Amino acid sequence: MSPTPNNPEEAEAAGREVINDLVSGGLCLALASGLAVVHYSQAGRLHDDFNRDPGPALLPVILLAALALAGAGLGLRGWIALAKARAFPPLALHTAWPAGLAVLLMASFLPLREVIGAAIALPLICGALAVLAGRGEAARWPVTAALGEATGLALYGLFHFGLSVPL
Amino acid sequence: MTQDLLATIFADLFTFSMIGLALLGVVLGLVFGALPGVSSTMALAVMLPFTYGMETAPAMVLMLAVFFSSVYAGSVSAILLNIPGTPGAMITLLDGHAMARKGEAAEAMAYALIASIFGGIIGWILLVALAPTIAGYALRFGSPEYAAVVLFGLALVAYASSGDTLRGLAAGAIGLIVGLVGRDQITDVPRFTFGTADLQGGIDIIPLAIGLFGVAEVLVLMTRPKSEMSEIPETRARTWPRWRSLRAELPTALRASTIGTFVGAIPAAGSAVAVALAYACEKRLSKTPEKFGTGLPRGVVAPEAANNACVGGALIPMMTLGIPGDSITAVLIGVLLLHGLRPGPGLFESQPDLIVTIYGALFVAIILTALVAGAIGIPVYRKILKIPQRILTAAVLILCLLGAYAVRNAVVDVWVAIFFGTLGFAFIKLNIPVLPLAFGAVLGPLLEENLRRTLVIHGDVGVFFERPISLVLVCLSFAILLVPLALSALSFLRRRPRRHSGL
């Protein structure tokens, strides 16, 4: 990261990296502390003494410490850069909505499969994903949806009948 | 060895079913690799479910064919559309697309194909020559050396994946923790299972790879603004350079292939580094470096030879040490694990036939890529490039879902793929390298097993510093991780007084 960016693009990229550092540092610290709570609160033989074998608890502790250190380092680096910088590009979270919707559509497969069966659920989801991926393109959405549904049905057939996967 | 190899190639691989599989893999690899946004890793992740019902040898034949041909095909969209089909083709577009804009697209494609095949063969020769020696040496490793090798591989990955050691370290630590999920193999104690029965058996590497390299990449593709494709003038369907012109490029191809193989063998260095190095090397050696980027055949030959030589290079650490050379070989390790085989030096002793089959399969894939890609011309590629991205995106996501489910017909694997797809997407958006996470998940159990075995046998960690190989590797690992951090801290401290004094 250049300390004094020369042009607006560089400044924006540097600002984005500061935000990335802060967010990833925070996430690493949160993950490390959350998993540490799970690890230390686990009952049973996890924390027993296994003589010369360091036991199943050692490596998780080392890794959680490494994760926390990396998170602290990232957070500190971001915080120092934040203190020095003047302006930042806004958080562009809104640009991630198609990905979020695609994840929701994929996640809906399992509950939908229970209700309407995989043979109907898969074409429906594939059609919806195709419409989502083709947003803003010149193609008409009913055609895209139909093509997507046909593709979903073909894939269902390939896995269910071709590869004998019990869907 | 040579006799075994030839016998395997002719007797086992030149059967109707094997050639058919390899041909199918080559064709699919060419289609996937040519499409912008579909990387070779994504192509392999998508093809994974089709290998579940196969024996190990046909599965590797199919996957290696997809691997090699998709790596070559990345140059197609680089030359024709000015968009690299795969990360390794990002340098090819500089001169390749410049040639295409001058009406020499067919020439550029021919140079790319010939250089790719040449690079692939050099990488293959070095793989066949070096892998048995390295494996033979690695067979003498004890648990301290093996733990040190794994640590060294992880350190390299954390450092080389993005150039940002802190982010690489964080991703590697998360990956290693993922590798520990489930019942401990020695004491049978559950770890990070959150009380659920589904996670007791651990997180399977295949749905994880499908999520990280399939789902995540497609999600990124969905949020990317539609790129402007550069139209190129009509050109001949295919043409071949003259022998004299080809002979002039031979030293370039040889240098680039050697660079590609050795850089490819460094865990996580990958094809992007290899092509940049090969291109920079040729530019430096050239008497007219200013002509690079203006449509010079050498600017196509160097990156393409290096890119495809990486395939053989990346297989060297995977086969000899069980350490993936890149994300694609991490998926290939998943294929071997699925068939109950752990790659590493032991494989050379227990499955020598499979090793020879892998060598042969890669060779057959190279030859078939040359034949198929040589036969189809630019009009066919233009048709491939016209496949609607929206249908492809939806199909890849559905394939990822079904592929994850089909590993064990388990619902939990679908959730694993979706979870790691979302995590991978977040990592890419936050500029955190994904590769250390996958490497950590693959290597975590191996590291723990050898670390604990060392401590049980030798009593304390001092043994790592008493044995020469482990001493060197552990010191190198710490140097790789700590030196960049120390240097950045030093440069920060040096800048501070200057700024305070107003300079």
XYZ file of N, CA and C in Angstrom, chain A residues 1 3-4 16-21 23-24 27-28 31 35-36 38-39 42 44-46 50 52-60 62-64 66-67 69-71 73-74 77 80 84 95-100 102-103 105-111 113-114 122 125-127 129-137 139 143-144 147-148 151-152 155-156 158-159 163-167, chain B residues 46 49-53 164-167 169-178 180 184 186-194 215 219-224 226 388-391 393-403 405-406 409 411-412 414-415 417-418 421-422 425-426 428-432 444 447-449 451-460 485 488 492 495 499:
546
model
N 0.844 -1.195 0.000
C 0.000 0.000 0.000
C 0.878 1.243 0.000
N 2.078 4.914 0.760
C 1.692 5.828 1.820
C 1.022 7.097 1.299
N 1.463 7.562 0.136
C 0.852 8.769 -0.429
C 0.379 8.465 -1.845
N -9.871 1.426 0.209
C -10.579 0.145 0.258
C -9.765 -0.892 1.043
N -8.441 -0.826 0.863
C -7.585 -1.771 1.583
C -7.640 -1.532 3.093
N -7.768 -0.248 3.485
C -7.883 0.077 4.916
C -9.166 -0.539 5.469
N -10.251 -0.372 4.714
C -11.529 -0.953 5.157
C -11.420 -2.473 5.212
N -10.772 -3.057 4.178
C -10.580 -4.520 4.163
C -9.818 -4.979 5.400
N -8.762 -4.228 5.747
C -7.967 -4.583 6.932
C -8.813 -4.534 8.193
N -12.161 -4.626 8.520
C -13.237 -5.625 8.536
C -12.655 -7.019 8.761
N -11.591 -7.372 8.015
C -11.047 -8.732 8.174
C -10.408 -8.904 9.544
N -13.279 -9.471 11.925
C -13.867 -10.806 11.743
C -12.957 -11.896 12.327
N -11.659 -11.752 12.108
C -10.713 -12.751 12.636
C -10.758 -12.765 14.162
N -14.050 -14.331 15.265
C -14.035 -15.782 15.032
C -13.140 -16.480 16.061
N -14.638 -19.088 18.726
C -14.197 -20.479 18.725
C -13.454 -20.831 20.020
N -12.775 -19.833 20.599
C -12.083 -20.077 21.879
C -13.102 -20.396 22.968
N -16.051 -21.750 22.491
C -16.535 -23.116 22.206
C -15.504 -24.138 22.674
N -14.241 -23.867 22.369
C -13.163 -24.808 22.684
C -13.003 -24.998 24.192
N -15.959 -26.700 26.141
C -16.331 -28.087 25.806
C -16.010 -29.028 26.968
N -15.940 -33.023 28.702
C -15.429 -34.307 28.224
C -13.920 -34.370 28.298
N -13.308 -35.190 27.409
C -11.877 -35.486 27.533
C -10.979 -34.526 26.764
N -11.556 -33.498 26.159
C -10.748 -32.619 25.306
C -9.536 -32.034 26.036
N -2.853 -36.254 28.297
C -2.617 -37.485 27.536
C -1.135 -37.876 27.594
N 2.576 -38.019 27.078
C 3.509 -37.400 26.114
C 2.785 -36.819 24.911
N 1.629 -37.368 24.613
C 0.831 -36.803 23.516
C 0.269 -35.462 23.993
N 0.531 -34.388 23.252
C 0.012 -33.092 23.706
C -1.511 -33.027 23.720
N -2.129 -34.028 23.120
C -3.590 -34.099 23.178
C -4.275 -33.297 22.097
N -5.588 -33.488 21.986
C -6.331 -32.838 20.899
C -6.568 -31.341 21.116
N -6.210 -30.821 22.295
C -6.516 -29.413 22.577
C -5.385 -28.466 22.188
N -4.171 -29.013 21.981
C -3.017 -28.117 21.785
C -3.082 -27.331 20.467
N -3.214 -28.053 19.352
C -3.165 -27.367 18.055
C -4.289 -26.326 17.904
N -5.528 -26.654 18.326
C -6.558 -25.611 18.242
C -6.173 -24.331 18.999
N -3.104 -23.198 19.599
C -2.061 -22.490 18.819
C -2.706 -21.765 17.637
N -3.608 -22.456 16.948
C -4.223 -21.858 15.744
C -5.137 -20.685 16.103
N -5.863 -20.824 17.208
C -6.734 -19.712 17.623
C -5.889 -18.505 17.999
N -2.914 -17.850 16.742
C -2.391 -17.300 15.478
C -3.462 -16.468 14.778
N -4.690 -16.975 14.790
C -5.795 -16.249 14.142
C -6.054 -14.917 14.851
N -3.880 -13.232 16.630
C -2.738 -12.346 16.365
C -2.846 -11.711 14.983
N -3.183 -12.553 13.994
C -3.337 -12.029 12.623
C -4.461 -10.998 12.592
N -5.558 -11.292 13.286
C -6.685 -10.349 13.337
C -6.280 -9.047 13.997
N -3.256 -7.852 14.223
C -2.321 -7.176 13.317
C -3.057 -6.439 12.208
N -4.039 -7.113 11.613
C -4.811 -6.482 10.527
C -5.581 -5.269 11.050
N -3.161 -2.437 11.753
C -2.699 -1.817 10.502
C -3.791 -0.929 9.912
N -4.185 2.249 12.122
C -3.119 3.243 11.903
C -3.362 3.986 10.594
N -4.356 8.060 9.676
C -3.569 8.922 8.789
C -4.375 9.457 7.607
N -23.484 -3.618 -3.615
C -23.144 -4.302 -4.878
C -23.147 -5.823 -4.709
N -23.188 -6.281 -3.451
C -23.128 -7.728 -3.212
C -24.511 -8.380 -3.204
N -25.580 -7.601 -3.463
C -26.919 -8.191 -3.340
C -27.175 -9.358 -4.300
N -26.660 -9.326 -5.563
C -26.934 -10.496 -6.416
C -26.321 -11.774 -5.828
N -25.136 -11.627 -5.235
C -24.491 -12.811 -4.633
C -25.312 -13.300 -3.440
N -25.798 -12.358 -2.629
C -26.604 -12.731 -1.462
C -27.878 -13.452 -1.882
N -28.341 -15.045 -4.709
C -27.977 -16.356 -5.285
C -27.757 -17.381 -4.172
N -27.115 -16.945 -3.075
C -26.886 -17.859 -1.939
C -28.229 -18.292 -1.345
N -31.103 -18.428 -2.870
C -31.755 -19.340 -3.823
C -31.174 -20.745 -3.707
N -29.855 -20.812 -3.591
C -29.223 -22.133 -3.461
C -29.639 -22.797 -2.147
N -29.655 -21.979 -1.079
C -30.017 -22.529 0.237
C -31.470 -23.005 0.260
N -32.305 -22.435 -0.625
C -33.718 -22.836 -0.634
C -33.910 -24.223 -1.252
N -32.858 -24.760 -1.870
C -32.988 -26.062 -2.530
C -33.399 -27.158 -1.540
N -32.705 -27.184 -0.378
C -32.958 -28.297 0.555
C -34.386 -28.270 1.111
N -34.876 -27.125 1.641
C -36.276 -27.139 2.100
C -37.274 -27.350 0.962
N -36.848 -29.031 -1.742
C -36.758 -30.438 -2.160
C -37.674 -31.309 -1.295
N -37.765 -30.961 -0.013
C -38.629 -31.730 0.895
C -40.104 -31.522 0.554
N -35.240 -28.022 -8.523
C -34.012 -27.670 -9.247
C -34.265 -26.785 -10.467
N -35.157 -23.239 -9.259
C -34.003 -22.482 -8.744
C -33.060 -22.101 -9.885
N -32.846 -23.031 -10.806
C -31.933 -22.754 -11.932
C -32.497 -21.612 -12.795
N -33.801 -21.629 -13.010
C -34.427 -20.550 -13.785
C -34.260 -19.213 -13.080
N -31.975 -18.402 -10.910
C -30.554 -18.012 -10.941
C -30.179 -17.439 -12.311
N -30.727 -18.034 -13.368
C -30.423 -17.533 -14.715
C -30.960 -16.111 -14.895
N -32.181 -15.873 -14.395
C -32.767 -14.520 -14.499
C -31.913 -13.536 -13.700
N -31.464 -13.968 -12.516
C -30.625 -13.106 -11.680
C -29.300 -12.797 -12.378
N -28.687 -13.824 -12.956
C -27.391 -13.621 -13.623
C -27.545 -12.788 -14.893
N -28.719 -12.850 -15.522
C -28.903 -12.139 -16.783
C -29.531 -10.768 -16.631
N -29.625 -10.299 -15.392
C -30.244 -8.986 -15.173
C -29.402 -7.922 -15.906
N -30.106 -6.975 -16.467
C -29.401 -5.901 -17.168
C -28.983 -6.268 -18.578
N -29.196 -7.540 -18.974
C -28.846 -7.918 -20.345
C -30.062 -7.713 -21.251
N -31.487 -9.794 -23.213
C -32.367 -10.961 -23.378
C -33.631 -10.821 -22.534
N -37.695 -15.805 -21.451
C -36.893 -16.740 -22.259
C -35.725 -17.259 -21.426
N -35.077 -16.322 -20.706
C -33.949 -16.718 -19.855
C -34.417 -17.715 -18.796
N -35.076 -21.087 -20.380
C -33.804 -21.747 -20.693
C -33.143 -22.288 -19.429
N -33.187 -21.464 -18.366
C -32.605 -21.869 -17.080
C -33.325 -23.081 -16.520
N -32.333 -26.124 -18.366
C -30.992 -26.542 -17.949
C -31.064 -27.275 -16.604
N -31.862 -26.718 -15.666
C -32.017 -27.344 -14.349
C -32.601 -28.744 -14.462
N -29.986 -31.104 -15.804
C -29.010 -31.469 -14.773
C -29.610 -32.449 -13.776
N -30.887 -32.246 -13.459
C -31.574 -33.199 -12.564
C -31.553 -34.591 -13.201
N -29.553 -35.750 -15.471
C -28.177 -36.264 -15.543
C -27.766 -36.904 -14.217
N -28.055 -36.227 -13.108
C -27.638 -36.743 -11.811
C -28.537 -37.884 -11.338
N -26.333 -40.572 -13.182
C -25.338 -40.902 -12.154
C -25.965 -41.612 -10.943
N -27.251 -41.903 -10.998
C -27.980 -42.629 -9.930
C -27.842 -41.970 -8.558
N -27.883 -40.648 -8.525
C -27.827 -39.936 -7.238
C -29.269 -39.809 -6.724
N -29.561 -40.334 -5.512
C -30.938 -40.251 -5.010
C -31.291 -38.843 -4.547
N -31.800 -38.034 -5.460
C -32.051 -36.617 -5.116
C -33.387 -36.456 -4.383
N -16.414 -28.259 -10.975
C -17.688 -28.622 -11.614
C -17.659 -30.068 -12.117
N -18.162 -34.107 -9.541
C -19.217 -35.103 -9.298
C -19.227 -36.245 -10.296
N -18.715 -35.985 -11.497
C -18.751 -37.034 -12.514
C -17.688 -38.106 -12.271
N -16.790 -37.853 -11.310
C -15.730 -38.840 -11.046
C -16.074 -39.740 -9.849
N -17.176 -39.421 -9.135
C -17.472 -40.174 -7.911
C -17.625 -41.672 -8.156
N -18.300 -42.015 -9.235
C -18.560 -43.432 -9.488
C -17.441 -44.127 -10.233
N 0.406 -10.517 0.940
C 0.092 -9.937 2.237
C 0.120 -11.071 3.269
N 1.204 -11.111 4.025
C 1.402 -12.257 4.920
C 0.336 -12.334 6.010
N -0.083 -11.184 6.538
C -1.067 -11.189 7.634
C -2.383 -11.823 7.193
N -2.852 -11.409 6.017
C -4.113 -11.970 5.510
C -3.935 -13.446 5.171
N -1.860 -15.467 6.589
C -1.748 -16.172 7.876
C -3.145 -16.418 8.460
N -3.988 -15.382 8.405
C -5.349 -15.513 8.935
C -6.113 -16.597 8.174
N -6.020 -16.555 6.828
C -6.734 -17.550 6.014
C -6.198 -18.948 6.276
N -4.867 -19.074 6.397
C -4.248 -20.376 6.669
C -4.698 -20.929 8.015
N -4.759 -20.044 9.039
C -5.186 -20.489 10.376
C -6.636 -20.971 10.332
N -7.478 -20.234 9.615
C -8.893 -20.662 9.504
C -8.959 -22.024 8.801
N -8.170 -22.179 7.739
C -8.151 -23.453 7.017
C -7.711 -24.610 7.903
N -6.655 -24.374 8.688
C -6.170 -25.433 9.583
C -7.224 -25.787 10.626
N -7.939 -24.768 11.135
C -9.009 -25.030 12.118
C -10.112 -25.863 11.452
N -10.435 -25.512 10.194
C -11.449 -26.289 9.457
C -11.002 -27.754 9.344
N -9.392 -29.386 11.440
C -9.468 -30.069 12.744
C -10.901 -30.424 13.141
N -11.067 -36.273 16.753
C -9.614 -36.400 16.688
C -9.263 -37.853 16.366
N -6.645 -39.636 16.945
C -5.888 -40.414 17.939
C -6.737 -40.699 19.183
N -7.402 -39.647 19.704
C -8.135 -39.828 20.974
C -9.652 -39.956 20.799
N -10.143 -39.752 19.588
C -11.572 -39.835 19.279
C -12.400 -38.770 20.015
N -11.747 -37.673 20.376
C -12.456 -36.584 21.061
C -12.966 -35.601 19.997
N -14.248 -35.189 20.062
C -14.737 -34.237 19.047
C -14.201 -32.816 19.277
N -13.978 -32.098 18.156
C -13.517 -30.697 18.251
C -14.316 -29.839 17.276
N -14.736 -28.693 17.730
C -15.480 -27.709 16.913
C -16.658 -28.341 16.163
N -17.343 -29.278 16.800
C -18.496 -29.916 16.141
C -19.809 -29.244 16.541
N -19.762 -28.350 17.508
C -20.943 -27.604 17.993
C -22.070 -28.555 18.406
N -18.570 -22.196 -6.222
C -19.631 -21.244 -5.835
C -19.065 -19.822 -5.680
N -20.179 -16.433 -7.686
C -20.798 -15.308 -6.975
C -20.066 -14.003 -7.306
N -18.746 -14.086 -7.378
C -17.967 -12.882 -7.752
C -18.335 -12.452 -9.167
N -18.458 -13.443 -10.047
C -18.816 -13.172 -11.449
C -20.175 -12.458 -11.528
N -21.097 -12.835 -10.631
C -22.457 -12.255 -10.658
C -22.472 -10.795 -10.224
N -21.484 -10.404 -9.410
C -21.481 -9.024 -8.919
C -20.594 -8.119 -9.764
N -19.858 -8.733 -10.713
C -18.931 -7.946 -11.531
C -19.699 -7.202 -12.613
N -20.644 -5.876 -16.210
C -20.424 -6.535 -17.514
C -19.249 -5.854 -18.228
N -24.460 -18.187 -23.637
C -24.936 -17.117 -22.738
C -24.395 -17.302 -21.316
N -23.763 -16.260 -20.832
C -23.141 -16.291 -19.498
C -24.179 -16.579 -18.403
N -25.422 -16.066 -18.612
C -26.440 -16.219 -17.559
C -26.833 -17.684 -17.362
N -26.924 -18.422 -18.466
C -27.301 -19.840 -18.364
C -26.130 -20.628 -17.767
N -23.829 -19.505 -15.753
C -23.709 -19.186 -14.328
C -24.684 -20.030 -13.512
N -25.949 -20.059 -13.959
C -26.960 -20.834 -13.241
C -26.612 -22.317 -13.248
N -26.156 -22.810 -14.401
C -25.833 -24.237 -14.509
C -24.670 -24.595 -13.584
N -23.654 -23.727 -13.512
C -22.493 -24.021 -12.656
C -22.918 -24.057 -11.185
N -23.770 -23.125 -10.773
C -24.218 -23.117 -9.370
C -25.021 -24.380 -9.044
N -25.897 -24.800 -9.963
C -26.676 -26.021 -9.724
C -25.756 -27.243 -9.699
N -24.769 -27.241 -10.617
C -23.797 -28.349 -10.629
C -23.034 -28.415 -9.311
N -22.709 -27.244 -8.757
C -22.002 -27.199 -7.468
C -22.871 -27.809 -6.366
N -24.158 -27.432 -6.360
C -25.090 -27.972 -5.353
C -25.174 -29.488 -5.453
N -25.420 -29.955 -6.683
C -25.592 -31.396 -6.893
C -24.289 -32.139 -6.649
N -23.200 -31.524 -7.058
C -21.889 -32.146 -6.861
C -21.573 -32.329 -5.397
N -23.750 -32.556 -2.946
C -24.676 -33.542 -2.388
C -24.250 -34.969 -2.765
N -23.792 -35.104 -4.009
C -23.523 -36.452 -4.520
C -22.280 -37.106 -3.916
N -24.176 -38.343 -0.652
C -25.643 -38.199 -0.589
C -26.047 -37.617 0.763
N -26.949 -34.218 3.120
C -27.442 -32.839 3.069
C -26.401 -31.874 3.647
N -25.660 -32.339 4.661
C -24.694 -31.452 5.314
C -23.641 -30.962 4.315
N -24.095 -30.159 1.241
C -24.652 -29.028 0.482
C -24.480 -27.745 1.300
N -24.773 -27.846 2.606
C -24.595 -26.667 3.468
C -23.131 -26.258 3.537
N -20.865 -26.665 1.186
C -20.513 -25.990 -0.081
C -21.055 -24.562 -0.095
N -22.301 -24.389 0.362
C -22.896 -23.046 0.359
C -22.139 -22.148 1.353
N -18.758 -21.361 -0.031
C -18.940 -20.470 -1.177
C -19.114 -19.035 -0.721
N -19.940 -18.856 0.301
C -20.179 -17.509 0.828
C -18.911 -16.968 1.485
N -16.453 -16.003 -1.165
C -16.876 -14.733 -1.784
C -16.454 -13.559 -0.898
N -16.708 -13.699 0.427
C -16.324 -12.628 1.358
C -14.806 -12.438 1.343
N -12.720 -13.055 -1.137
C -12.292 -12.415 -2.388
C -12.599 -10.921 -2.323
N -13.780 -10.582 -1.797
C -14.163 -9.169 -1.716
C -13.259 -8.414 -0.740
N -12.820 -9.096 0.330
C -11.954 -8.446 1.321
C -10.476 -8.561 0.950
N -10.225 -9.111 -0.241
C -8.851 -9.286 -0.720
C -8.030 -10.203 0.198
N -8.690 -11.197 0.773
C -7.988 -12.215 1.566
C -7.803 -13.426 0.646
N -4.055 -29.589 7.348
C -4.229 -29.529 8.802
C -4.094 -30.889 9.486
N -0.505 -32.146 9.307
C 0.399 -31.408 10.199
C 0.224 -31.904 11.637
N -1.040 -32.023 12.059
C -1.291 -32.419 13.448
C -0.795 -33.837 13.720
N -1.086 -34.728 12.788
C -0.690 -36.128 12.955
C 0.824 -36.243 13.143
N 3.004 -33.774 13.851
C 3.477 -32.993 14.998
C 3.313 -33.802 16.290
N 2.150 -34.408 16.431
C 1.881 -35.159 17.665
C 2.698 -36.442 17.726
N 2.855 -37.082 16.566
C 3.672 -38.300 16.549
C 5.116 -37.961 16.955
N 5.608 -36.816 16.445
C 6.964 -36.372 16.793
C 7.084 -36.176 18.303
N 6.085 -35.513 18.878
C 6.150 -35.212 20.314
C 6.011 -36.491 21.153
N 5.203 -37.434 20.688
C 5.051 -38.691 21.426
C 6.367 -39.477 21.388
N 7.006 -39.508 20.211
C 8.227 -40.314 20.061
C 9.433 -39.616 20.715
N 9.569 -38.324 20.445
C 10.802 -37.628 20.862
C 10.649 -36.805 22.141
N 9.458 -36.613 22.602
C 9.265 -35.958 23.893
C 9.119 -34.452 23.852
N 9.914 -33.735 23.020
C 9.774 -32.273 22.986
C 10.082 -31.722 21.589
N 6.914 -9.201 7.913
C 6.286 -8.411 8.983
C 7.311 -7.476 9.616
N 8.112 -4.596 7.202
C 7.084 -3.545 7.124
C 7.054 -2.734 8.415
N 7.855 1.247 8.574
C 6.898 2.136 9.243
C 7.629 3.023 10.256
N 9.671 5.712 8.547
C 8.879 6.812 7.975
C 8.430 7.790 9.037
N 8.259 12.031 8.990
C 6.995 12.746 8.901
C 6.870 13.762 10.050
